[in-house]
Coordinates of C-alpha atoms and ligand atoms in Angstrom, one line a residue:
M1070 CA 0.0 0.0 0.0
L1071 CA 1.4 3.4 -1.0
N1072 CA -0.1 6.0 1.3
D1073 CA 1.1 9.0 -0.8
A1074 CA -0.2 7.6 -4.1
A1075 CA -3.5 8.7 -5.8
V1076 CA -5.0 6.8 -8.7
V1077 CA -7.1 8.4 -11.4
I1078 CA -8.8 6.0 -13.8
L1079 CA -9.8 7.4 -17.2
A1080 CA -13.2 6.0 -18.1
A1081 CA -15.1 8.8 -19.8
G1082 CA -15.1 7.4 -23.4
Q1083 CA -17.9 5.6 -25.1
G1084 CA -16.0 2.8 -26.7
T1085 CA -17.6 2.9 -30.1
R1086 CA -16.1 -0.4 -31.3
M1087 CA -18.0 -2.3 -28.7
K1088 CA -21.2 -1.5 -30.7
S1089 CA -23.1 -1.2 -27.6
R1090 CA -25.7 1.0 -25.9
M1091 CA -23.8 0.7 -22.7
P1092 CA -20.5 2.4 -21.9
K1093 CA -17.5 0.2 -22.7
V1094 CA -16.2 0.1 -19.1
L1095 CA -19.4 -1.4 -17.9
H1096 CA -19.0 -4.5 -20.0
R1097 CA -18.0 -7.5 -17.8
A1098 CA -15.0 -9.8 -17.8
G1099 CA -14.6 -12.5 -15.2
G1100 CA -18.0 -11.5 -13.8
K1101 CA -16.9 -8.0 -13.0
S1102 CA -17.2 -4.7 -15.0
L1103 CA -14.0 -3.5 -16.6
V1104 CA -14.0 -0.3 -14.6
R1105 CA -14.5 -2.3 -11.4
H1106 CA -11.4 -4.4 -12.2
S1107 CA -9.4 -1.1 -12.5
I1108 CA -10.9 0.2 -9.3
D1109 CA -10.2 -3.0 -7.3
T1110 CA -6.6 -3.1 -8.6
A1111 CA -6.1 0.6 -7.6
L1112 CA -7.5 -0.1 -4.1
E1113 CA -4.7 -2.7 -3.6
I1114 CA -2.1 0.1 -3.8
A1115 CA -3.8 3.3 -2.8
P1116 CA -6.2 4.5 0.0
R1117 CA -9.9 4.5 -1.0
E1118 CA -10.2 8.3 -0.6
R1119 CA -7.3 8.7 -3.1
V1120 CA -8.9 6.7 -5.9
F1121 CA -11.0 8.5 -8.6
V1122 CA -12.7 7.6 -11.8
V1123 CA -13.1 10.1 -14.7
V1124 CA -16.7 9.6 -16.0
G1125 CA -18.3 11.2 -19.0
Y1126 CA -20.3 9.0 -21.4
Q1127 CA -23.4 7.8 -19.5
A1128 CA -21.7 9.1 -16.4
D1129 CA -24.7 8.2 -14.1
K1130 CA -24.4 4.5 -15.0
V1131 CA -20.6 4.4 -14.5
R1132 CA -21.1 6.2 -11.1
V1133 CA -23.2 3.3 -9.9
E1134 CA -19.9 1.4 -10.0
T1135 CA -17.8 4.0 -8.4
D1136 CA -20.4 4.5 -5.6
A1137 CA -20.6 0.7 -5.0
A1138 CA -16.8 0.6 -4.7
G1139 CA -16.8 3.7 -2.5
V1140 CA -14.4 5.7 -4.6
G1141 CA -14.7 9.2 -6.0
S1142 CA -15.7 10.3 -9.5
I1143 CA -14.6 13.2 -11.7
Q1144 CA -16.9 14.6 -14.4
Q1145 CA -15.5 15.2 -17.9
T1146 CA -18.5 16.5 -19.8
E1147 CA -16.7 16.8 -23.2
Q1148 CA -14.1 14.2 -24.1
L1149 CA -11.2 16.5 -25.1
G1150 CA -8.4 14.0 -24.6
T1151 CA -6.6 12.0 -22.0
G1152 CA -4.7 15.1 -20.7
H1153 CA -8.0 17.0 -20.4
A1154 CA -9.5 14.1 -18.6
V1155 CA -7.0 14.3 -15.8
M1156 CA -7.1 18.1 -15.7
C1157 CA -10.9 17.8 -15.0
G1158 CA -9.9 16.4 -11.6
K1159 CA -7.7 19.3 -10.6
D1160 CA -10.0 20.3 -7.6
Q1161 CA -9.9 16.8 -6.1
L1162 CA -6.4 15.7 -7.1
A1163 CA -4.0 18.7 -7.0
A1164 CA -4.2 19.1 -3.2
L1165 CA -3.3 15.4 -2.6
G1166 CA 0.4 15.8 -3.5
G1167 CA 2.6 12.7 -3.5
R1168 CA 2.4 10.5 -6.6
L1169 CA -0.3 10.6 -9.2
I1170 CA -1.0 7.3 -11.0
V1171 CA -3.1 7.6 -14.2
S1172 CA -4.7 4.4 -15.2
V1173 CA -7.4 3.4 -17.7
G1174 CA -10.8 1.8 -17.2
D1175 CA -10.4 -0.7 -20.1
C1176 CA -7.3 -2.6 -19.1
P1177 CA -8.5 -5.1 -16.6
L1178 CA -5.5 -7.5 -16.6
I1179 CA -3.0 -5.0 -15.2
R1180 CA -1.6 -6.3 -11.8
A1181 CA -1.4 -4.2 -8.7
S1182 CA 2.3 -5.2 -8.4
T1183 CA 2.9 -3.6 -11.8
L1184 CA 1.3 -0.3 -10.7
E1185 CA 3.3 -0.4 -7.5
A1186 CA 6.6 -1.0 -9.5
L1187 CA 5.7 2.0 -11.6
A1188 CA 5.1 4.3 -8.6
E1189 CA 8.3 3.0 -6.9
T1190 CA 10.3 3.8 -10.1
V1191 CA 9.2 7.5 -9.8
R1192 CA 10.1 7.5 -6.1
T1193 CA 13.5 5.8 -6.3
S1194 CA 14.8 7.1 -9.7
G1195 CA 14.1 10.7 -9.0
A1196 CA 12.2 10.9 -12.4
A1197 CA 9.3 13.3 -12.7
A1198 CA 7.2 10.6 -14.4
A1199 CA 7.2 7.0 -15.6
M1200 CA 5.0 5.0 -17.8
I1201 CA 4.5 1.4 -18.5
T1202 CA 5.7 0.3 -21.9
T1203 CA 6.2 -2.9 -23.7
E1204 CA 7.3 -4.2 -27.1
V1205 CA 4.6 -5.6 -29.4
E1206 CA 4.7 -7.3 -32.8
N1207 CA 2.2 -4.9 -34.3
P1208 CA 2.3 -1.4 -32.7
T1209 CA -0.4 0.0 -35.0
G1210 CA -2.6 2.5 -33.2
Y1211 CA -0.3 2.9 -30.1
G1212 CA 1.8 5.9 -29.1
R1213 CA 5.5 5.1 -29.7
I1214 CA 8.2 5.5 -27.0
I1215 CA 11.0 7.6 -28.6
R1216 CA 14.4 7.3 -26.9
D1217 CA 17.7 9.0 -27.5
A1218 CA 21.0 7.3 -28.4
A1219 CA 21.6 6.7 -24.7
G1220 CA 18.3 5.0 -24.3
N1221 CA 16.6 7.8 -22.3
V1222 CA 13.0 8.5 -23.0
Q1223 CA 12.5 11.6 -25.0
E1224 CA 8.8 11.7 -25.9
I1225 CA 5.7 9.7 -26.9
V1226 CA 4.5 10.2 -30.4
E1227 CA 1.0 9.1 -31.3
H1228 CA 0.7 6.7 -34.1
K1229 CA -1.2 9.2 -36.4
V1230 CA 1.7 11.7 -36.3
C1231 CA 4.7 9.3 -36.4
T1232 CA 7.3 9.7 -39.0
A1233 CA 8.2 6.7 -41.2
E1234 CA 11.1 6.0 -38.9
Q1235 CA 9.1 6.3 -35.7
L1236 CA 6.5 3.9 -37.1
L1237 CA 9.1 1.2 -36.9
V1238 CA 9.5 1.6 -33.1
R1239 CA 7.8 -1.4 -31.4
E1240 CA 8.0 -0.1 -27.9
I1241 CA 4.5 1.3 -27.1
N1242 CA 2.9 3.4 -24.5
S1243 CA 0.4 1.5 -22.3
G1244 CA -1.4 4.7 -21.4
I1245 CA -0.6 4.1 -17.7
F1246 CA 1.6 6.7 -16.0
C1247 CA 2.8 7.8 -12.7
F1248 CA 3.7 11.4 -12.1
D1249 CA 5.2 13.4 -9.3
A1250 CA 2.0 15.2 -8.5
G1251 CA 3.5 18.5 -7.7
L1252 CA 5.3 18.6 -11.1
F1253 CA 2.3 17.3 -12.9
W1254 CA 0.0 20.1 -11.7
K1255 CA 2.8 22.7 -12.2
H1256 CA 3.2 21.9 -15.9
T1257 CA -0.1 20.4 -17.0
G1258 CA -1.4 23.7 -18.3
E1259 CA 1.3 23.6 -21.0
I1260 CA -0.5 20.8 -22.9
R1261 CA -1.8 22.3 -26.1
P1262 CA -4.5 20.7 -28.4
D1263 CA -2.1 21.3 -31.3
N1264 CA -2.8 18.0 -33.2
A1265 CA -5.2 16.9 -35.9
A1266 CA -7.7 15.6 -33.3
R1267 CA -7.6 19.0 -31.4
E1268 CA -7.2 16.9 -28.2
Y1269 CA -5.2 17.5 -25.0
Y1270 CA -2.9 14.5 -25.0
L1271 CA -1.6 13.3 -21.7
T1272 CA 1.3 11.8 -23.5
D1273 CA 2.6 15.4 -24.2
M1274 CA 3.5 15.6 -20.5
V1275 CA 6.6 13.5 -21.3
S1276 CA 8.2 16.1 -23.5
I1277 CA 6.9 19.0 -21.4
L1278 CA 8.6 17.6 -18.3
I1279 CA 11.8 16.8 -20.1
R1280 CA 11.9 20.3 -21.6
A1281 CA 11.6 21.6 -18.0
G1282 CA 14.7 19.8 -17.1
H1283 CA 13.3 16.6 -15.6
R1284 CA 13.8 13.0 -16.4
V1285 CA 11.0 10.5 -17.5
A1286 CA 11.5 6.8 -16.9
A1287 CA 9.8 3.8 -18.4
V1288 CA 8.9 0.5 -16.8
K1289 CA 9.1 -2.0 -19.7
L1290 CA 7.2 -5.2 -19.3
G1291 CA 8.6 -8.3 -20.9
D1292 CA 5.2 -9.9 -21.2
P1293 CA 2.6 -7.6 -22.8
S1294 CA -0.4 -9.8 -21.8
E1295 CA -1.2 -7.7 -18.8
L1296 CA -1.7 -4.7 -21.0
L1297 CA -4.5 -6.2 -23.1
G1298 CA -6.8 -3.2 -23.7
I1299 CA -10.4 -3.8 -24.5
N1300 CA -11.7 -2.1 -27.6
N1301 CA -14.1 -4.7 -29.0
R1302 CA -15.9 -7.8 -27.9
V1303 CA -13.2 -10.1 -29.3
E1304 CA -10.8 -8.6 -26.8
L1305 CA -13.5 -8.6 -24.1
A1306 CA -13.9 -12.4 -24.6
A1307 CA -10.1 -12.8 -24.5
A1308 CA -9.8 -10.9 -21.2
D1309 CA -12.7 -12.9 -19.8
R1310 CA -10.9 -16.1 -20.6
I1311 CA -7.7 -14.9 -19.0
I1312 CA -9.3 -13.6 -15.8
R1313 CA -11.2 -16.8 -15.4
D1314 CA -8.1 -19.0 -16.1
R1315 CA -6.2 -16.9 -13.5
K1316 CA -9.0 -17.5 -11.0
I1317 CA -9.3 -21.2 -11.5
H1318 CA -5.5 -21.5 -11.4
Q1319 CA -5.5 -19.7 -8.0
L1320 CA -8.3 -21.9 -6.6
L1321 CA -6.5 -25.1 -7.6
I1322 CA -3.3 -23.8 -6.0
D1323 CA -5.4 -22.9 -2.9
G1324 CA -6.8 -26.4 -2.4
V1325 CA -10.0 -26.6 -4.4
T1326 CA -10.6 -29.5 -6.8
I1327 CA -12.1 -28.5 -10.1
V1328 CA -13.1 -31.4 -12.4
K1329 CA -12.6 -30.5 -16.1
P1330 CA -11.6 -26.9 -15.2
E1331 CA -11.8 -25.8 -18.8
T1332 CA -15.6 -26.2 -18.6
V1333 CA -16.1 -24.4 -15.3
T1334 CA -17.0 -20.7 -14.9
I1335 CA -16.1 -18.9 -11.7
D1336 CA -16.4 -15.2 -11.2
S1337 CA -13.4 -13.3 -9.9
Q1338 CA -14.9 -12.3 -6.5
V1339 CA -16.0 -15.8 -5.5
R1340 CA -14.3 -17.4 -2.4
I1341 CA -14.1 -21.2 -2.0
G1342 CA -12.7 -23.2 0.9
I1343 CA -10.3 -26.1 0.7
D1344 CA -11.3 -29.7 -0.3
T1345 CA -14.4 -28.4 -2.1
V1346 CA -15.0 -30.3 -5.3
I1347 CA -16.6 -28.5 -8.3
G1348 CA -18.0 -30.7 -11.0
P1349 CA -17.8 -30.1 -14.8
F1350 CA -19.8 -27.2 -16.3
A1351 CA -20.6 -25.7 -12.9
Q1352 CA -20.9 -22.0 -12.6
I1353 CA -20.2 -20.1 -9.4
L1354 CA -21.0 -16.5 -9.8
G1355 CA -21.3 -13.0 -8.2
G1356 CA -20.1 -12.7 -4.6
S1357 CA -20.7 -16.4 -3.7
V1358 CA -18.8 -17.7 -0.7
I1359 CA -18.4 -21.5 -0.6
G1360 CA -17.2 -23.3 2.5
E1361 CA -14.8 -26.2 2.9
N1362 CA -15.5 -29.7 1.6
V1363 CA -18.5 -28.7 -0.4
R1364 CA -19.6 -30.6 -3.4
I1365 CA -21.1 -28.7 -6.3
G1366 CA -22.3 -31.1 -8.9
A1367 CA -22.0 -30.9 -12.7
C1368 CA -23.9 -28.2 -14.4
S1369 CA -25.1 -26.5 -11.2
I1370 CA -25.2 -22.7 -11.0
V1371 CA -24.6 -21.0 -7.7
D1372 CA -25.0 -17.2 -7.9
S1373 CA -24.5 -14.7 -5.1
S1374 CA -25.0 -17.3 -2.4
V1375 CA -23.4 -18.6 0.7
L1376 CA -22.8 -22.3 1.2
G1377 CA -21.5 -23.6 4.5
D1378 CA -19.0 -26.4 5.0
D1379 CA -19.9 -29.9 3.8
V1380 CA -22.9 -28.7 1.8
E1381 CA -23.8 -30.9 -1.1
V1382 CA -25.3 -29.6 -4.3
F1383 CA -26.2 -32.4 -6.7
P1384 CA -26.1 -31.8 -10.5
F1385 CA -28.3 -29.4 -12.4
S1386 CA -29.3 -27.2 -9.5
M1387 CA -29.7 -23.5 -9.5
I1388 CA -29.1 -21.5 -6.3
A1389 CA -29.4 -17.8 -6.3
A1390 CA -29.1 -15.1 -3.6
S1391 CA -29.6 -17.8 -0.9
T1392 CA -27.8 -19.4 2.1
L1393 CA -27.2 -23.1 2.7
E1394 CA -25.9 -23.8 6.1
A1395 CA -23.4 -26.6 6.8
K1396 CA -24.3 -30.1 5.6
A1397 CA -27.4 -29.0 3.7
H1398 CA -28.2 -30.9 0.6
A1399 CA -29.9 -29.6 -2.6
G1400 CA -30.8 -31.2 -5.9
P1401 CA -30.4 -32.8 -8.4
F1402 CA -32.6 -30.3 -10.3
A1403 CA -33.3 -28.1 -7.3
R1404 CA -34.1 -24.4 -7.6
I1405 CA -33.4 -22.3 -4.6
R1406 CA -33.8 -18.5 -4.8
M1407 CA -34.5 -15.0 -3.5
G1408 CA -33.2 -15.2 0.0
A1409 CA -34.0 -18.8 0.7
H1410 CA -32.2 -20.2 3.8
L1411 CA -31.6 -23.8 4.4
A1412 CA -30.5 -24.5 8.0
E1413 CA -28.0 -27.1 8.9
S1414 CA -28.6 -30.6 7.3
A1415 CA -31.8 -29.5 5.6
Q1416 CA -32.5 -31.5 2.4
I1417 CA -34.1 -30.2 -0.8
G1418 CA -34.4 -32.8 -3.5
N1419 CA -35.2 -33.1 -7.1
F1420 CA -37.7 -30.7 -8.8
V1421 CA -38.2 -28.7 -5.6
E1422 CA -38.4 -24.9 -5.8
V1423 CA -37.7 -22.9 -2.6
K1424 CA -38.3 -19.1 -2.8
K1425 CA -37.9 -16.6 0.1
S1426 CA -38.3 -19.4 2.6
R1427 CA -36.5 -20.7 5.7
I1428 CA -36.1 -24.4 5.9
G1429 CA -35.3 -25.6 9.4
A1430 CA -32.4 -27.8 10.5
G1431 CA -32.8 -31.4 9.3
A1432 CA -36.1 -30.6 7.5
K1433 CA -36.7 -32.4 4.2
S1434 CA -38.6 -31.8 1.0
M1435 CA -37.2 -34.4 -1.3
H1436 CA -39.4 -34.4 -4.4
L1437 CA -41.5 -32.1 -6.6
A1438 CA -42.6 -29.3 -4.3
Y1439 CA -43.0 -25.5 -4.2
L1440 CA -42.2 -23.7 -1.0
G1441 CA -42.6 -20.0 -1.3
D1442 CA -42.7 -17.3 1.5
S1443 CA -42.7 -20.0 4.1
T1444 CA -41.1 -20.6 7.4
I1445 CA -40.5 -24.3 8.0
G1446 CA -39.4 -25.6 11.3
D1447 CA -36.7 -28.2 12.2
K1448 CA -37.1 -31.8 11.2
V1449 CA -40.3 -31.1 9.2
N1450 CA -41.1 -33.5 6.4
I1451 CA -42.7 -32.1 3.3
G1452 CA -44.2 -34.9 1.1
A1453 CA -43.9 -35.1 -2.7
G1454 CA -46.0 -32.7 -4.7
T1455 CA -46.7 -30.3 -1.8
I1456 CA -47.4 -26.7 -2.9
T1457 CA -47.6 -23.5 -0.8
C1458 CA -50.3 -21.4 -2.5
N1459 CA -48.6 -18.2 -1.6
Y1460 CA -50.2 -15.9 -4.2
D1461 CA -53.8 -14.9 -4.5
G1462 CA -53.4 -13.0 -7.7
Q1463 CA -52.6 -9.7 -5.8
K1464 CA -50.6 -10.4 -2.7
K1465 CA -48.1 -12.9 -1.4
H1466 CA -49.0 -14.7 1.9
P1467 CA -46.9 -16.6 4.4
T1468 CA -47.0 -20.3 5.3
I1469 CA -45.7 -21.3 8.7
I1470 CA -45.0 -24.9 9.6
G1471 CA -43.8 -25.8 13.1
D1472 CA -41.0 -28.1 14.2
G1473 CA -41.5 -31.8 13.5
A1474 CA -44.7 -31.4 11.5
F1475 CA -45.4 -33.9 8.7
V1476 CA -47.1 -32.8 5.5
G1477 CA -48.4 -35.7 3.4
S1478 CA -47.8 -35.9 -0.3
N1479 CA -49.7 -33.7 -2.7
S1480 CA -51.0 -31.3 0.0
T1481 CA -52.1 -27.8 -1.0
L1482 CA -51.3 -25.2 1.7
V1483 CA -53.4 -22.1 1.0
A1484 CA -51.6 -19.2 2.6
P1485 CA -51.8 -17.4 4.9
V1486 CA -51.9 -20.6 6.9
E1487 CA -50.1 -22.2 9.8
I1488 CA -49.4 -25.8 10.6
E1489 CA -48.3 -26.0 14.2
A1490 CA -45.4 -28.1 15.6
G1491 CA -45.9 -31.9 15.4
A1492 CA -49.1 -31.7 13.4
Y1493 CA -49.8 -34.2 10.6
V1494 CA -51.5 -33.4 7.3
A1495 CA -53.0 -36.3 5.5
A1496 CA -51.9 -36.8 1.9
G1497 CA -53.9 -34.9 -0.7
S1498 CA -55.3 -32.4 1.7
V1499 CA -56.2 -28.8 0.9
I1500 CA -55.3 -26.9 4.1
T1501 CA -57.0 -23.5 4.5
H1502 CA -57.1 -23.2 8.3
K1503 CA -54.6 -23.5 11.1
V1504 CA -53.7 -27.1 12.1
P1505 CA -53.2 -27.2 15.9
A1506 CA -50.1 -28.8 17.3
D1507 CA -50.0 -32.6 17.2
A1508 CA -53.4 -32.7 15.4
L1509 CA -54.2 -34.7 12.2
A1510 CA -55.7 -32.6 9.5
V1511 CA -57.6 -34.4 6.7
G1512 CA -58.7 -31.8 4.1
R1513 CA -60.1 -34.0 1.3
S1514 CA -63.4 -35.6 0.3
R1515 CA -63.9 -39.2 1.4
Q1516 CA -63.3 -42.0 -1.0
V1517 CA -66.6 -43.6 -2.2
N1518 CA -66.5 -47.2 -3.6
K1519 CA -69.5 -48.2 -5.8
E1520 CA -69.7 -52.0 -5.8
G1521 CA -70.1 -53.7 -9.1
W1522 CA -70.0 -50.4 -11.0
R1523 CA -68.1 -51.9 -14.0
K1524 CA -70.7 -54.7 -14.5
R1525 CA -73.8 -52.4 -14.6
P1526 CA -76.0 -52.6 -17.8
R1527 CA -74.4 -50.3 -20.5
I1528 CA -76.6 -47.7 -22.2
A1529 CA -76.1 -47.9 -26.0
T1530 CA -74.5 -44.8 -27.5
T1531 CA -76.0 -43.0 -30.5
S1532 CA -73.1 -43.7 -32.8
E1533 CA -73.8 -47.4 -32.9
Ligands
UD1_352 C1 -3.8 6.3 -25.6 C2 -2.5 7.0 -25.6 C3 -1.5 6.1 -26.5 C4 -1.4 4.7 -25.9 C5 -2.8 4.1 -25.9 C6 -2.8 2.8 -25.2 C7 -2.9 9.3 -25.5 C8 -3.0 10.6 -26.3 N1 -2.6 8.3 -26.2 O1 -4.3 6.3 -27.0 O2 -0.2 6.7 -26.4 O3 -0.6 3.9 -26.7 O4 -3.7 5.0 -25.1 O5 -4.0 2.1 -25.2 O6 -3.2 9.4 -24.3 N2 -10.5 9.0 -22.2 C9 -11.2 9.9 -21.4 N3 -11.4 11.1 -21.8 C10 -11.0 11.6 -23.0 C11 -10.3 10.7 -23.8 C12 -10.0 9.4 -23.4 O7 -11.6 9.5 -20.3 O8 -11.2 12.8 -23.3 C13 -10.2 7.7 -21.7 C14 -10.9 6.6 -22.6 O9 -12.2 6.3 -22.2 C15 -9.9 5.5 -22.5 C16 -8.6 6.1 -22.2 O10 -8.9 7.4 -21.7 O11 -10.2 4.6 -21.4 C17 -7.6 6.1 -23.4 O12 -8.2 6.9 -24.4 P1 -8.2 6.5 -25.9 O13 -8.9 7.5 -26.7 O14 -8.6 5.1 -26.1 O15 -6.6 6.7 -26.2 P2 -5.8 6.0 -27.4 O16 -6.1 6.7 -28.6 O17 -6.0 4.5 -27.3
CA353 CA1 -7.5 3.0 -26.5

């Protein structure tokens, strides 16, 4: 953590080549928006109150992300260039002093350690600025790093205005800088929009600082993969793959078994405990937190949910925004959603849907049921085909079932309704009134047997 560093992330552009109605930086890779990747990396090296994002195109939407991350935003109403973008933050940034890191919102693979090395270069080398550079096979479109005979950085020249000789330079500017903040704000007014695009180029700061007698350093990366910038959906897909591969690699190193990892999708924020086994084609998404020794079966999807230790999710289940306490079982083919909560050792079986309900410890609903807006006690047994009728067409109503109750198969529980502890509901009942504790409720018409009915004289039908 660098306490004197501030990070400003440029994210005001539209990103035309995404061909999207949404700003480029809100597209997601590894389950997280591009700008959120940049913010989270910045937060690894700088204090939260010193991290800012420059917003412009659809600023309100991008600000949802900065607000969620608890970092500041800077408004750039007109996109007049990368230099102009930083200058828009003068009020918030100039007073901070120290080192100013300028990063971008569309470069999600950059590592915090690289930004830290960049900032440390400025501190230890006495340079006024440094930028991350690398050599690429095809430098088309990038600003070139121009060095003198001694190898010192002289200037950055944008591709569009390179001479034939400069076009041959393969060392490119990543767009990520660190400046001595005092010197940056002293000289930034010298940037002129004297180029074909009439833009204020941040890259001009290099020659401006050198002209003022300072030195500019470069941190040259041997492996350019960290610098993959996202301009279109091909690059977005490539970044997504790399982020997910990094995540899976880290989980494997950390003691999680992943079967056929190339088929598994895990978002970057997910946490998983040791000895958990993830089956093929599983997806674990959002901020899910998975305990130790959990089984997540093939093709199951766990989204924004918390699974305690020793939980077992059998294949083809969907669990969203829910909590499964230790040793709970779900599936195969279970659907558990909207704040559902399974207490310890609860069991939800095949073709059971649980919505906004609490299922008590050791309670079971093993087959073909719908449990919505219900509170189900410990050790309750819900028979196959049981339905909570929670919706009357206008409002949702609760169902309450006390500890140890037994609900026979194919019961229809018309909410609001309560079945008290230890009560027993006969199979096929329609329950519309409270069932007292330990009572038997039979809510169905009696069976009638008509003796000899098949042998009665048949009445001829007209078609004969
Ligand atoms: C920039 C660099 C170039 C470098 C390349 C690396 C300049 C002048 N050029 O070029 O040397 O090789 O990045 O990818 O800086 N932005 C704003 N406001 C603006 C303009 C841009 O916030 O007014 C943001 C964009 O949203 C983007 C970033 O700054 O995230 C870079 O801008 P972009 O226009 O893509 O710069 P390049 O032409 O790629
Ligand atoms: Ca760019």
